[in-house]
Short mmCIF file of C-alpha atoms and ligand atoms in Angstrom, two decimals:
data_model
loop_
_atom_site.label_atom_id
_atom_site.label_comp_id
_atom_site.label_asym_id
_atom_site.label_seq_id
_atom_site.Cartn_x
_atom_site.Cartn_y
_atom_site.Cartn_z
CA MET W 1 62.64 -26.47 57.49
CA LYS W 2 59.89 -28.97 56.39
CA VAL W 3 57.29 -26.78 57.16
CA GLY W 4 58.91 -23.48 55.30
CA MET W 5 59.65 -25.91 52.44
CA HIS W 6 56.24 -26.94 52.09
CA PHE W 7 55.01 -23.23 52.39
CA GLY W 8 57.48 -22.49 49.50
CA CYS W 9 56.28 -25.02 47.19
CA ARG W 10 52.71 -23.55 47.97
CA GLU W 11 53.78 -19.96 47.40
CA THR W 12 55.17 -21.16 43.96
CA LYS W 13 52.47 -23.58 42.88
CA PHE W 14 49.84 -20.31 43.91
CA GLY W 15 51.94 -18.26 41.46
CA TRP W 16 51.76 -20.56 38.71
CA PHE W 17 48.13 -20.58 38.95
CA LEU W 18 47.83 -16.65 38.86
CA HIS W 19 50.18 -16.66 35.80
CA PHE W 20 47.32 -18.98 34.39
CA LYS W 21 44.89 -16.86 35.51
CA ASN W 22 46.21 -13.64 33.93
CA PHE W 23 47.02 -15.20 30.32
CA PHE W 24 43.49 -16.78 30.67
CA PHE W 25 41.87 -13.52 31.09
CA ILE W 26 43.98 -11.71 28.59
CA PHE W 27 43.21 -14.46 26.29
CA VAL W 28 39.65 -13.72 26.92
CA VAL W 29 39.99 -9.94 26.54
CA ILE W 30 41.59 -10.36 22.97
CA LYS W 31 39.35 -13.13 21.98
CA ASN W 32 36.29 -10.92 23.00
CA SER W 33 37.95 -7.88 21.47
CA ILE W 34 38.45 -9.73 18.24
CA ASN W 35 34.80 -10.87 18.05
CA MET W 36 33.72 -6.80 18.63
CA ALA W 37 35.74 -5.78 15.70
CA LYS W 38 33.80 -8.60 13.92
CA GLU W 39 30.34 -7.38 14.95
CA LYS W 40 28.51 -4.72 14.09
CA THR W 41 25.28 -2.99 15.14
CA ILE W 42 23.02 -1.21 12.57
CA TYR W 43 19.91 -0.20 12.17
CA ILE W 44 17.54 -0.83 9.04
CA CYS W 45 14.10 0.09 7.77
CA THR W 46 11.91 -2.45 7.79
CA ASN W 47 9.70 -0.43 4.86
CA CYS W 48 12.42 0.08 2.41
CA GLY W 49 15.84 -1.52 3.33
CA GLN W 50 17.56 1.64 4.24
CA GLU W 51 20.88 1.23 6.70
CA SER W 52 22.02 3.35 9.23
CA PRO W 53 24.64 3.47 11.86
CA LYS W 54 22.49 5.03 14.24
CA TRP W 55 18.87 4.71 14.98
CA SER W 56 16.45 7.47 14.14
CA GLY W 57 12.77 8.15 13.84
CA LYS W 58 12.02 8.97 10.43
CA CYS W 59 13.46 7.34 7.56
CA PRO W 60 15.48 9.39 5.28
CA SER W 61 15.18 7.34 2.29
CA CYS W 62 11.09 6.49 2.50
CA GLY W 63 9.83 9.04 4.92
CA GLN W 64 8.26 6.27 7.48
CA TRP W 65 8.01 6.79 10.74
CA ASN W 66 9.28 4.42 13.66
CA THR W 67 10.54 1.64 11.14
CA PHE W 68 14.41 1.31 12.05
CA VAL W 69 14.82 -1.72 13.67
CA GLU W 70 18.25 -2.93 15.38
CA GLU W 71 20.49 -5.67 13.69
CA VAL W 72 23.48 -7.25 14.70
CA VAL W 73 25.86 -8.05 11.72
CA ARG W 74 29.47 -9.57 11.23
CA LYS W 75 31.64 -7.50 9.48
CA GLU W 76 32.90 -9.03 6.53
CA ALA W 77 30.86 -12.00 6.78
CA PRO W 78 32.13 -14.13 4.30
CA MET W 79 28.60 -14.59 2.89
CA ALA W 80 28.61 -11.12 2.05
CA LYS W 81 32.26 -11.03 0.43
CA HIS W 82 30.78 -13.88 -1.46
CA VAL W 83 27.64 -11.61 -2.70
CA ALA W 84 30.05 -9.25 -3.13
CA HIS W 85 32.31 -11.34 -5.66
CA GLY W 86 28.93 -12.36 -7.41
CA ILE W 87 28.33 -8.96 -8.28
CA GLU W 88 31.78 -7.94 -9.34
CA SER W 89 31.97 -11.36 -11.70
CA VAL W 90 29.22 -9.86 -13.95
CA ARG W 91 31.04 -6.72 -14.73
CA SER W 92 31.55 -7.20 -18.55
CA LYS W 93 32.48 -5.38 -21.63
CA PRO W 94 29.24 -3.40 -22.73
CA GLN W 95 27.33 -4.54 -25.67
CA TYR W 96 25.50 -2.57 -28.11
CA LEU W 97 21.66 -3.42 -27.32
CA LYS W 98 21.03 -4.17 -31.04
CA GLU W 99 23.81 -6.74 -31.30
CA ILE W 100 22.12 -8.59 -28.27
CA VAL W 101 20.71 -11.87 -29.67
CA SER W 102 16.89 -11.90 -28.14
CA SER W 103 15.36 -15.45 -27.34
CA ASP W 104 12.29 -16.60 -25.68
CA GLU W 105 13.11 -17.35 -22.34
CA GLN W 106 12.36 -21.27 -21.68
CA ARG W 107 9.63 -21.49 -19.55
CA MET W 108 8.27 -24.32 -17.00
CA ASN W 109 4.40 -25.33 -17.75
CA MET W 110 3.04 -25.23 -13.86
CA GLN W 111 0.13 -27.35 -15.09
CA ASP W 112 -2.25 -24.99 -13.76
CA ASP W 113 -3.39 -22.28 -16.04
CA GLU W 114 -4.34 -19.82 -13.13
CA LEU W 115 -0.74 -19.90 -12.33
CA ASN W 116 0.74 -20.20 -15.57
CA ARG W 117 -1.07 -17.16 -16.51
CA VAL W 118 -0.03 -14.75 -13.47
CA LEU W 119 3.69 -15.63 -14.19
CA GLY W 120 2.99 -14.67 -17.66
CA GLY W 121 2.97 -17.78 -19.25
CA GLY W 122 5.14 -20.55 -16.98
CA LEU W 123 7.96 -20.29 -15.02
CA VAL W 124 11.09 -18.89 -16.28
CA GLN W 125 14.52 -20.94 -16.14
CA GLY W 126 16.63 -19.69 -13.81
CA SER W 127 13.96 -17.17 -12.05
CA LEU W 128 13.47 -16.36 -8.17
CA THR W 129 9.87 -15.82 -7.42
CA LEU W 130 8.29 -14.95 -4.15
CA ILE W 131 4.82 -15.87 -2.99
CA GLY W 132 3.41 -13.95 -0.16
CA GLY W 133 0.93 -13.85 1.87
CA GLU W 134 -1.09 -14.13 5.35
CA PRO W 135 -0.30 -17.22 7.26
CA GLY W 136 -2.75 -20.10 6.37
CA ILE W 137 -4.13 -18.41 3.50
CA GLY W 138 -2.90 -21.56 1.20
CA LYS W 139 0.15 -20.89 -0.09
CA SER W 140 1.80 -23.90 0.89
CA THR W 141 -1.64 -25.66 -0.31
CA LEU W 142 -0.94 -24.05 -3.54
CA ILE W 143 2.27 -24.79 -4.14
CA LEU W 144 2.44 -28.33 -3.09
CA GLN W 145 -0.22 -29.50 -5.48
CA THR W 146 1.69 -27.71 -7.90
CA VAL W 147 4.43 -29.62 -7.60
CA LEU W 148 2.66 -33.07 -7.10
CA ARG W 149 1.66 -32.13 -10.66
CA LEU W 150 4.92 -31.47 -12.57
CA THR W 151 5.41 -35.64 -12.82
CA ASP W 152 8.12 -34.96 -15.05
CA LYS W 153 10.17 -32.67 -13.09
CA LYS W 154 12.67 -33.51 -10.01
CA VAL W 155 11.15 -30.79 -7.29
CA LEU W 156 13.37 -30.12 -4.10
CA TYR W 157 10.68 -29.38 -1.67
CA ILE W 158 12.49 -27.44 1.36
CA SER W 159 10.01 -27.28 4.78
CA GLY W 160 11.14 -25.19 7.46
CA GLU W 161 7.69 -24.96 9.42
CA GLU W 162 6.08 -28.50 8.72
CA SER W 163 7.33 -31.59 9.37
CA ALA W 164 7.59 -34.24 6.69
CA ARG W 165 4.80 -36.08 8.00
CA GLN W 166 2.29 -33.29 8.40
CA LEU W 167 3.43 -32.35 4.72
CA LYS W 168 2.14 -35.99 3.87
CA LEU W 169 -0.80 -36.00 5.54
CA ARG W 170 -1.50 -32.72 3.29
CA ALA W 171 -0.31 -34.44 0.37
CA ASP W 172 -3.15 -37.16 1.06
CA ARG W 173 -5.87 -34.76 1.01
CA ILE W 174 -4.59 -33.38 -2.17
CA PRO W 175 -5.42 -35.21 -5.25
CA HIS W 176 -2.56 -36.18 -7.36
CA PRO W 177 -0.84 -38.40 -9.79
CA GLU W 178 0.90 -41.68 -7.99
CA GLU W 179 4.62 -41.01 -10.15
CA SER W 180 5.10 -37.55 -8.34
CA ASN W 181 8.62 -36.55 -8.13
CA VAL W 182 8.96 -34.22 -5.26
CA LEU W 183 11.63 -34.67 -2.91
CA ILE W 184 11.22 -33.50 0.81
CA ALA W 185 13.65 -31.64 2.69
CA CYS W 186 12.90 -30.48 6.58
CA GLU W 187 15.73 -28.21 7.01
CA THR W 188 16.55 -24.51 7.86
CA SER W 189 20.25 -24.13 7.60
CA LEU W 190 20.64 -22.34 3.85
CA GLU W 191 24.34 -24.04 3.69
CA GLN W 192 22.26 -27.81 4.38
CA ILE W 193 19.84 -26.55 1.92
CA PHE W 194 22.95 -26.37 -0.81
CA THR W 195 24.21 -29.39 0.15
CA ASN W 196 20.92 -30.79 -0.74
CA ILE W 197 20.53 -29.00 -3.72
CA LYS W 198 24.06 -30.02 -5.02
CA ASN W 199 23.38 -34.06 -3.91
CA THR W 200 19.74 -34.02 -5.85
CA VAL W 201 20.24 -31.78 -8.86
CA PRO W 202 16.63 -30.68 -8.81
CA ASP W 203 14.84 -29.53 -11.53
CA LEU W 204 12.70 -26.75 -9.54
CA VAL W 205 13.39 -25.90 -5.86
CA ILE W 206 10.92 -24.71 -3.66
CA ILE W 207 11.96 -23.01 -0.20
CA ASP W 208 8.67 -22.75 2.46
CA SER W 209 9.46 -20.12 3.94
CA ILE W 210 11.94 -17.65 3.29
CA GLN W 211 11.73 -16.33 7.16
CA THR W 212 12.84 -19.72 8.68
CA ILE W 213 16.10 -19.89 6.65
CA SER W 214 19.28 -18.93 8.22
CA THR W 215 22.73 -18.64 7.18
CA GLU W 216 25.76 -19.77 9.45
CA ASN W 217 27.61 -16.47 8.51
CA ILE W 218 25.42 -13.68 9.93
CA ASP W 219 24.73 -13.90 14.04
CA SER W 220 21.13 -12.61 13.80
CA SER W 221 18.49 -14.92 13.93
CA PRO W 222 16.29 -16.31 11.24
CA GLY W 223 13.37 -13.83 9.85
CA SER W 224 15.57 -10.93 10.55
CA ILE W 225 15.81 -8.60 7.91
CA VAL W 226 19.54 -9.30 7.50
CA GLN W 227 19.41 -12.82 7.20
CA VAL W 228 16.35 -12.66 4.83
CA ARG W 229 18.49 -10.71 2.67
CA GLU W 230 21.56 -12.51 2.73
CA CYS W 231 19.88 -16.05 2.27
CA SER W 232 18.04 -14.71 -0.43
CA ALA W 233 20.83 -12.77 -2.23
CA ALA W 234 22.92 -16.29 -2.29
CA ILE W 235 19.74 -18.40 -3.47
CA LEU W 236 19.31 -15.82 -6.41
CA LYS W 237 23.04 -16.51 -7.28
CA PHE W 238 22.57 -20.33 -7.17
CA ALA W 239 19.07 -19.72 -9.73
CA LYS W 240 21.09 -17.49 -11.89
CA GLU W 241 24.16 -19.48 -12.04
CA THR W 242 22.39 -23.03 -12.35
CA GLY W 243 19.49 -21.89 -14.17
CA THR W 244 17.36 -23.59 -11.78
CA PRO W 245 14.15 -21.52 -11.07
CA VAL W 246 13.66 -21.26 -7.33
CA ILE W 247 10.16 -20.58 -5.71
CA LEU W 248 10.27 -18.71 -2.14
CA ILE W 249 7.55 -19.08 0.05
CA GLY W 250 7.26 -15.62 2.22
CA HIS W 251 4.81 -14.24 4.91
CA ILE W 252 3.28 -10.80 4.93
CA ASN W 253 3.05 -9.01 8.43
CA LYS W 254 -0.33 -7.11 9.69
CA GLU W 255 1.49 -3.95 7.75
CA GLY W 256 0.85 -5.94 4.75
CA SER W 257 4.03 -5.57 3.82
CA ILE W 258 6.27 -8.97 3.06
CA ALA W 259 7.95 -9.35 6.39
CA GLY W 260 10.58 -7.78 7.21
CA PRO W 261 11.65 -7.02 3.42
CA LYS W 262 10.72 -4.75 0.94
CA VAL W 263 14.12 -5.52 0.15
CA LEU W 264 12.80 -8.89 -0.80
CA GLU W 265 11.07 -7.46 -3.18
CA HIS W 266 13.93 -5.78 -4.94
CA ILE W 267 15.75 -8.97 -4.89
CA VAL W 268 13.51 -11.34 -6.88
CA ASP W 269 12.36 -11.44 -10.14
CA THR W 270 8.76 -12.04 -9.35
CA VAL W 271 6.33 -11.11 -6.48
CA LEU W 272 2.98 -12.82 -6.43
CA GLN W 273 0.71 -12.00 -3.58
CA PHE W 274 -1.91 -14.78 -2.33
CA GLU W 275 -4.98 -12.60 -0.88
CA GLY W 276 -8.22 -13.28 0.18
CA ASP W 277 -10.47 -13.47 3.39
CA GLN W 278 -10.06 -16.99 5.34
CA HIS W 279 -13.44 -17.11 6.19
CA TYR W 280 -14.64 -17.27 2.50
CA MET W 281 -13.22 -19.99 0.33
CA TYR W 282 -11.57 -17.45 -2.60
CA ARG W 283 -8.39 -16.67 -3.22
CA ILE W 284 -6.52 -14.48 -5.30
CA LEU W 285 -3.19 -14.94 -6.93
CA ARG W 286 -2.10 -11.14 -7.84
CA SER W 287 1.30 -10.27 -9.60
CA ILE W 288 2.77 -7.12 -8.12
CA LYS W 289 6.04 -7.67 -9.90
CA ASN W 290 7.13 -9.76 -12.83
CA ARG W 291 10.20 -9.27 -14.81
CA PHE W 292 9.09 -11.47 -17.08
CA GLY W 293 5.53 -10.60 -18.00
CA SER W 294 2.66 -8.51 -16.96
CA THR W 295 1.50 -7.54 -13.46
CA ALA W 296 -1.96 -6.73 -14.26
CA GLU W 297 -2.75 -10.74 -14.41
CA LEU W 298 -4.97 -12.74 -11.65
CA GLY W 299 -5.71 -16.04 -11.07
CA ILE W 300 -8.53 -16.96 -8.80
CA TYR W 301 -8.75 -20.33 -6.62
CA GLU W 302 -11.63 -21.94 -4.63
CA MET W 303 -10.23 -23.23 -1.27
CA ARG W 304 -11.83 -26.87 -0.80
CA GLN W 305 -11.50 -29.98 1.59
CA ASP W 306 -9.31 -31.24 -1.23
CA GLY W 307 -7.09 -28.08 -2.22
CA LEU W 308 -7.09 -25.21 -4.41
CA ARG W 309 -9.49 -25.82 -6.91
CA GLN W 310 -8.98 -23.08 -10.20
CA VAL W 311 -11.78 -20.96 -11.10
CA SER W 312 -12.07 -20.33 -14.91
CA ASN W 313 -15.13 -18.16 -14.34
CA PRO W 314 -15.43 -16.55 -11.54
CA SER W 315 -18.63 -14.26 -12.44
CA GLU W 316 -20.38 -17.47 -12.61
CA LEU W 317 -19.89 -18.45 -9.17
CA LEU W 318 -19.92 -14.89 -8.01
CA LEU W 319 -23.26 -14.70 -8.89
CA THR W 320 -25.43 -17.99 -8.69
CA GLN W 321 -27.66 -16.61 -5.60
CA ASP W 322 -31.06 -16.18 -7.03
CA HIS W 323 -31.64 -12.41 -5.64
CA GLU W 324 -35.07 -12.18 -7.39
CA GLY W 325 -37.19 -9.54 -5.32
CA MET W 326 -34.84 -8.58 -2.81
CA SER W 327 -33.58 -4.82 -2.34
CA GLY W 328 -30.03 -3.51 -1.80
CA ILE W 329 -28.12 -5.75 -4.46
CA ALA W 330 -26.32 -4.05 -7.51
CA ILE W 331 -24.55 -6.07 -9.74
CA ALA W 332 -21.36 -4.58 -10.89
CA GLY W 333 -18.99 -5.26 -14.12
CA ALA W 334 -15.67 -5.24 -12.56
CA VAL W 335 -11.93 -5.43 -13.32
CA GLU W 336 -9.16 -6.75 -11.51
CA GLY W 337 -6.27 -6.64 -13.21
CA ILE W 338 -7.29 -7.03 -16.76
CA ARG W 339 -9.97 -9.85 -15.82
CA PRO W 340 -13.44 -8.86 -16.04
CA PHE W 341 -16.11 -10.55 -13.61
CA LEU W 342 -19.41 -9.53 -12.36
CA ILE W 343 -19.35 -8.99 -8.66
CA GLU W 344 -22.75 -8.97 -6.27
CA VAL W 345 -22.56 -5.49 -3.97
CA GLN W 346 -25.21 -5.69 -0.97
CA ALA W 347 -26.12 -2.70 1.00
CA LEU W 348 -28.25 -2.65 4.32
CA VAL W 349 -29.62 0.52 5.11
CA SER W 350 -31.71 0.81 8.53
CA THR W 351 -32.37 3.66 10.91
CA ALA W 352 -29.91 3.82 13.46
CA ALA W 353 -30.80 3.11 17.32
CA TYR W 354 -28.79 5.35 18.99
CA GLY W 355 -26.74 8.29 18.39
CA MET W 356 -23.96 7.58 15.89
CA PRO W 357 -25.32 5.89 13.13
CA GLN W 358 -22.97 2.87 11.92
CA ARG W 359 -21.09 2.62 8.69
CA SER W 360 -18.81 -0.78 7.68
CA ALA W 361 -17.64 -2.06 4.50
CA THR W 362 -16.47 -5.26 3.93
CA GLY W 363 -14.56 -5.80 0.64
CA PHE W 364 -14.72 -2.06 0.23
CA ASP W 365 -12.96 0.88 1.14
CA LEU W 366 -14.65 2.27 4.10
CA ARG W 367 -13.50 6.01 3.52
CA ARG W 368 -14.52 5.67 -0.15
CA MET W 369 -18.03 4.65 1.18
CA ASN W 370 -18.45 7.43 3.49
CA MET W 371 -17.35 9.57 0.18
CA LEU W 372 -20.02 8.18 -1.81
CA LEU W 373 -22.82 8.37 1.09
CA ALA W 374 -21.54 12.26 1.44
CA VAL W 375 -22.40 12.49 -2.78
CA LEU W 376 -25.35 11.26 -2.05
CA GLU W 377 -26.50 13.59 0.80
CA LYS W 378 -25.39 16.70 -0.91
CA ARG W 379 -26.22 15.94 -4.86
CA VAL W 380 -29.24 13.79 -4.61
CA GLY W 381 -30.58 15.18 -1.32
CA PHE W 382 -30.80 11.94 0.15
CA LYS W 383 -30.92 12.01 4.68
CA LEU W 384 -28.76 9.27 5.34
CA ALA W 385 -27.19 10.97 8.02
CA GLN W 386 -29.23 9.23 10.76
CA LYS W 387 -28.94 5.76 8.69
CA ASP W 388 -26.78 2.66 9.93
CA VAL W 389 -25.01 1.61 6.25
CA PHE W 390 -23.55 -1.57 6.31
CA LEU W 391 -21.57 -2.46 2.21
CA ASN W 392 -20.55 -6.19 1.63
CA ILE W 393 -19.00 -7.27 -1.48
CA ALA W 394 -20.23 -11.10 -1.79
CA GLY W 395 -17.87 -14.06 -2.01
CA GLY W 396 -15.26 -11.93 0.26
CA LEU W 397 -13.56 -10.33 -2.45
CA LYS W 398 -11.65 -7.06 -1.62
CA VAL W 399 -12.26 -4.80 -5.26
CA ASN W 400 -10.21 -1.68 -5.53
CA ASP W 401 -11.73 -0.98 -9.11
CA PRO W 402 -13.43 2.56 -9.06
CA ALA W 403 -15.64 1.56 -11.75
CA ILE W 404 -18.10 -0.61 -8.82
CA ASP W 405 -18.72 2.94 -7.38
CA LEU W 406 -21.98 3.19 -9.48
CA SER W 407 -23.56 -0.08 -8.08
CA VAL W 408 -22.78 0.97 -4.46
CA ILE W 409 -24.79 4.18 -4.67
CA SER W 410 -27.26 2.14 -6.32
CA ALA W 411 -27.66 -0.91 -4.00
CA ILE W 412 -27.16 1.75 -0.90
CA LEU W 413 -30.38 3.56 -2.48
CA SER W 414 -31.94 0.29 -3.77
CA SER W 415 -32.08 -0.61 0.31
CA ASN W 416 -32.77 2.85 1.38
CA MET W 417 -36.13 2.85 -0.72
CA ASP W 418 -36.79 -0.70 -0.04
CA THR W 419 -37.02 -1.21 -3.85
CA GLU W 420 -35.24 -4.23 -5.77
CA ILE W 421 -33.06 -3.71 -8.71
CA GLU W 422 -34.52 -5.45 -12.09
CA THR W 423 -32.55 -8.90 -12.39
CA GLY W 424 -30.71 -8.73 -15.68
CA VAL W 425 -29.31 -5.18 -15.30
CA CYS W 426 -25.53 -4.27 -14.20
CA MET W 427 -23.46 -1.58 -14.28
CA ALA W 428 -20.17 0.30 -14.21
CA GLY W 429 -19.18 3.35 -13.32
CA GLU W 430 -17.13 5.93 -11.14
CA VAL W 431 -18.74 8.34 -9.29
CA GLY W 432 -17.11 11.90 -8.63
CA LEU W 433 -17.48 14.51 -5.80
CA SER W 434 -19.92 16.28 -7.62
CA GLY W 435 -22.11 13.38 -8.26
CA GLU W 436 -21.22 12.93 -12.00
CA ILE W 437 -20.51 9.38 -13.50
CA ARG W 438 -16.93 8.85 -14.59
CA PRO W 439 -15.64 7.13 -17.61
CA VAL W 440 -13.91 3.43 -16.74
CA ASN W 441 -11.48 1.73 -18.55
CA ARG W 442 -11.81 -1.45 -20.20
CA ILE W 443 -15.63 -0.85 -20.89
CA GLU W 444 -15.83 -3.41 -23.82
CA GLN W 445 -14.38 -5.97 -21.76
CA ARG W 446 -17.06 -5.34 -19.09
CA ILE W 447 -19.45 -5.21 -21.51
CA SER W 448 -18.58 -8.48 -23.11
CA GLU W 449 -18.87 -10.24 -19.84
CA ALA W 450 -21.79 -9.12 -19.06
CA GLU W 451 -23.50 -10.22 -22.44
CA LYS W 452 -21.84 -13.53 -21.76
CA LEU W 453 -23.73 -13.62 -18.39
CA GLY W 454 -26.96 -13.32 -20.04
CA PHE W 455 -27.55 -9.98 -18.74
CA THR W 456 -29.92 -7.42 -20.62
CA ARG W 457 -29.45 -4.09 -19.48
CA MET W 458 -26.45 -2.13 -18.18
CA LEU W 459 -25.85 1.22 -17.30
CA ILE W 460 -22.48 2.97 -18.42
CA PRO W 461 -20.87 6.07 -17.99
CA LYS W 462 -22.11 8.52 -21.17
CA HIS W 463 -18.30 9.38 -21.64
CA ASN W 464 -17.64 5.32 -22.56
CA LEU W 465 -19.98 5.75 -25.26
CA GLN W 466 -17.52 7.27 -27.69
CA GLY W 467 -15.32 5.10 -29.67
CA LEU W 468 -17.76 1.91 -28.46
CA ASP W 469 -18.93 0.12 -31.63
CA ARG W 470 -22.40 -0.51 -30.59
CA LYS W 471 -23.55 -2.44 -33.55
CA LYS W 472 -21.50 -5.48 -32.29
CA ILE W 473 -22.85 -4.97 -28.80
CA ARG W 474 -26.75 -6.70 -28.17
CA ILE W 475 -27.17 -6.18 -24.44
CA GLU W 476 -28.75 -2.64 -24.05
CA LEU W 477 -26.71 0.20 -22.91
CA VAL W 478 -27.79 2.77 -21.05
CA PRO W 479 -25.39 6.02 -20.81
CA VAL W 480 -25.70 7.72 -17.63
CA ARG W 481 -23.86 11.26 -16.54
CA LYS W 482 -25.13 12.05 -13.36
CA VAL W 483 -26.01 10.15 -10.05
CA GLU W 484 -29.92 11.58 -10.44
CA GLU W 485 -29.79 10.15 -13.96
CA ALA W 486 -28.71 6.00 -12.97
CA PHE W 487 -31.48 6.99 -10.18
CA ARG W 488 -34.13 7.52 -12.59
CA GLN W 489 -33.14 4.65 -14.96
CA LEU W 490 -32.78 2.21 -11.90
CA PHE W 491 -36.11 3.47 -10.04
CA GLY W 492 -38.11 5.32 -12.36
P1 TYD Y 1 -1.90 -23.27 4.11
O1 TYD Y 1 -1.32 -23.63 2.90
O2 TYD Y 1 -0.42 -24.15 5.39
O3 TYD Y 1 -1.55 -22.22 4.49
P2 TYD Y 1 -0.16 -21.04 4.38
O4 TYD Y 1 0.98 -21.80 3.74
O5 TYD Y 1 -0.10 -19.87 3.58
O6 TYD Y 1 0.23 -21.10 5.73
O7 TYD Y 1 -3.24 -23.40 4.14
C1 TYD Y 1 -3.94 -23.79 5.47
C2 TYD Y 1 -5.25 -23.56 5.56
O8 TYD Y 1 -6.08 -24.52 4.47
C3 TYD Y 1 -5.63 -24.40 6.64
O9 TYD Y 1 -6.52 -23.57 7.08
C4 TYD Y 1 -6.31 -25.45 6.33
C5 TYD Y 1 -6.77 -24.93 4.59
N1 TYD Y 1 -6.57 -26.17 3.23
C6 TYD Y 1 -7.88 -26.75 3.16
O10 TYD Y 1 -9.37 -26.22 3.52
N2 TYD Y 1 -8.05 -27.68 2.68
C7 TYD Y 1 -6.97 -28.85 1.99
O11 TYD Y 1 -7.18 -29.34 1.18
C8 TYD Y 1 -5.72 -28.30 2.61
C9 TYD Y 1 -4.45 -28.67 2.05
C10 TYD Y 1 -5.68 -26.96 3.13
MG1 MG Y 2 2.67 -22.73 5.01
#
C-alpha cells in the first residue's frame, strides 16, 4: 500500500509537470508566432532605397545591379506609425501661391565664411543638414571647431563615435574662445537623444554620425538602411516641429554614396560633401543639394595641426611654387562650382622602358587623359604611343572642369619636348575630339582671376571672344581655335 501510494503520488506529480511543460511549449509557440507576425524581411536597394518583398539582381527603379540587401523590419513599428502620423498631420487646405506670404528664412551665422557661403548664407532654422565624407577627412573637426566658435548659441553635440574625453582632446588642439557653449553627450539611442534634447533645449543639435544612431523600435543594427532612414525621418520631424537646426554627419562608403542611404539625401534639406585627399592638406566642402541656396558654392579649407583653416584665396596657395625653367607645367584657369581659381597641372612624359606604356592621372579623369592623348596623336601627330605619361593636379585637388583640358595637353607637350611654358602664361579651354578648342563657361571670371594674380597672357577659346568686353581686360588674350594653334603660340 505504502509503495503503491508512493507511486500514485509520483505519477500525479509527473503528470502535472507534463501539463506545465505542454502549456509552456504552447506559450512559446504562440509568442514566437506573434513575433513572427510582427517581423518582416524586406529587400532594399542601397542605391535608391527601393523596397521589394523579394531579392532581385537588378533594381527595377534605378537599374543598378546587385544593390539589394536584406533588412528585417517590424511590421507597423511604432516609429513608422509615428512618422506616418506626422505626414498626415501636414495635410491642410490648399492655398493660392500668390496668397502665401513669403519671408526670408532666419539663418544662423556659423562664424565661418566658407561654411556660410556653402550653406547659402548661414544655417536655416529648422533645417536638416547632412555633411558627408570619407572617414578621417575631417568632418568632426570641421563641425567641432565651428560650434566652439558659436559662443552665443547653446549647442548639443551628440557623439556616437568618440568618447567625451577624445572630443575634449580634439577641442584642446583647436584654438577657440573660452566661453564656448557646447554640451557633449555620447549616445547612440535615438530615444535617449530626444530625452537629452528635451532636457537641454539646445539652439543647434549635431549628430556625429547618423550611422551610429539606432531606434529601439526597429530590430536591425545601427547603420542599416532601415535604421538610418527611420532615425533621420524622426530627427527631421523634430527639426521641423521645433525649428531647431540639426546637422547630421554621415560616412560615405567606397562607392561614394552616403553609406547605405541615398535615401538620406532625399530626406534632408541640404547635403554637403567634404572631400579631398587625406595625404594633402586641402579640403573642399561642396554643396550637392540645397533647398535654401545654390549648389554651385564651394568652400576650401586647409587641414592644419590646429584644425581647419579657411582658404579665401585658393589660387595664391596653389601657385606658390616658383617653377621657372621647369618643363611639364601649365597653369589652368579653372572654375569649381562658381568659384574661379588657378591651378597647376603637371605632366611627365618619358620613354616606356618595357612593353605597355604606363598612364596615370591624379586629380584628373584617366579616361579623359587617354582621350586627350589620342587627340594629340591623331591631330597633332605626336607619337606618344611608346611613352609613359603621368599627370598630376597640384595640391591633391580633383578637378572636374573640362576647361583644364588645354592645360593638360600643354603640360604633356611641354614635358615631351622638355621645353618650359613661359611664366605669366595661363590658359582655359575644352579640347574636342577633332582637336578643336571648345568654348568654356564663366570666361570673365577666369580672366579676372588670372589678372588678379598677375598673369600677363592667357590662351582662351576663340568662340569665347564673342560678347567679351575687351576694353576692360588688361591681360593679353590669345584666342585659339585648334590644338595646333595653341601649340604654336606656346612653343613657337
Ligand atoms: P576627423 O575630423 O576625425 O575626421 P572624420 O570625422 O571625417 O572621420 O579628422 C581626423 C583627421 O584630421 C585625423 O587624421 C587627424 C587630422 N587632424 C588634424 O590634422 N589637425 C587637427 O587639428 C585635428 C583635430 C585633426
Ligand atoms: Mg568623425
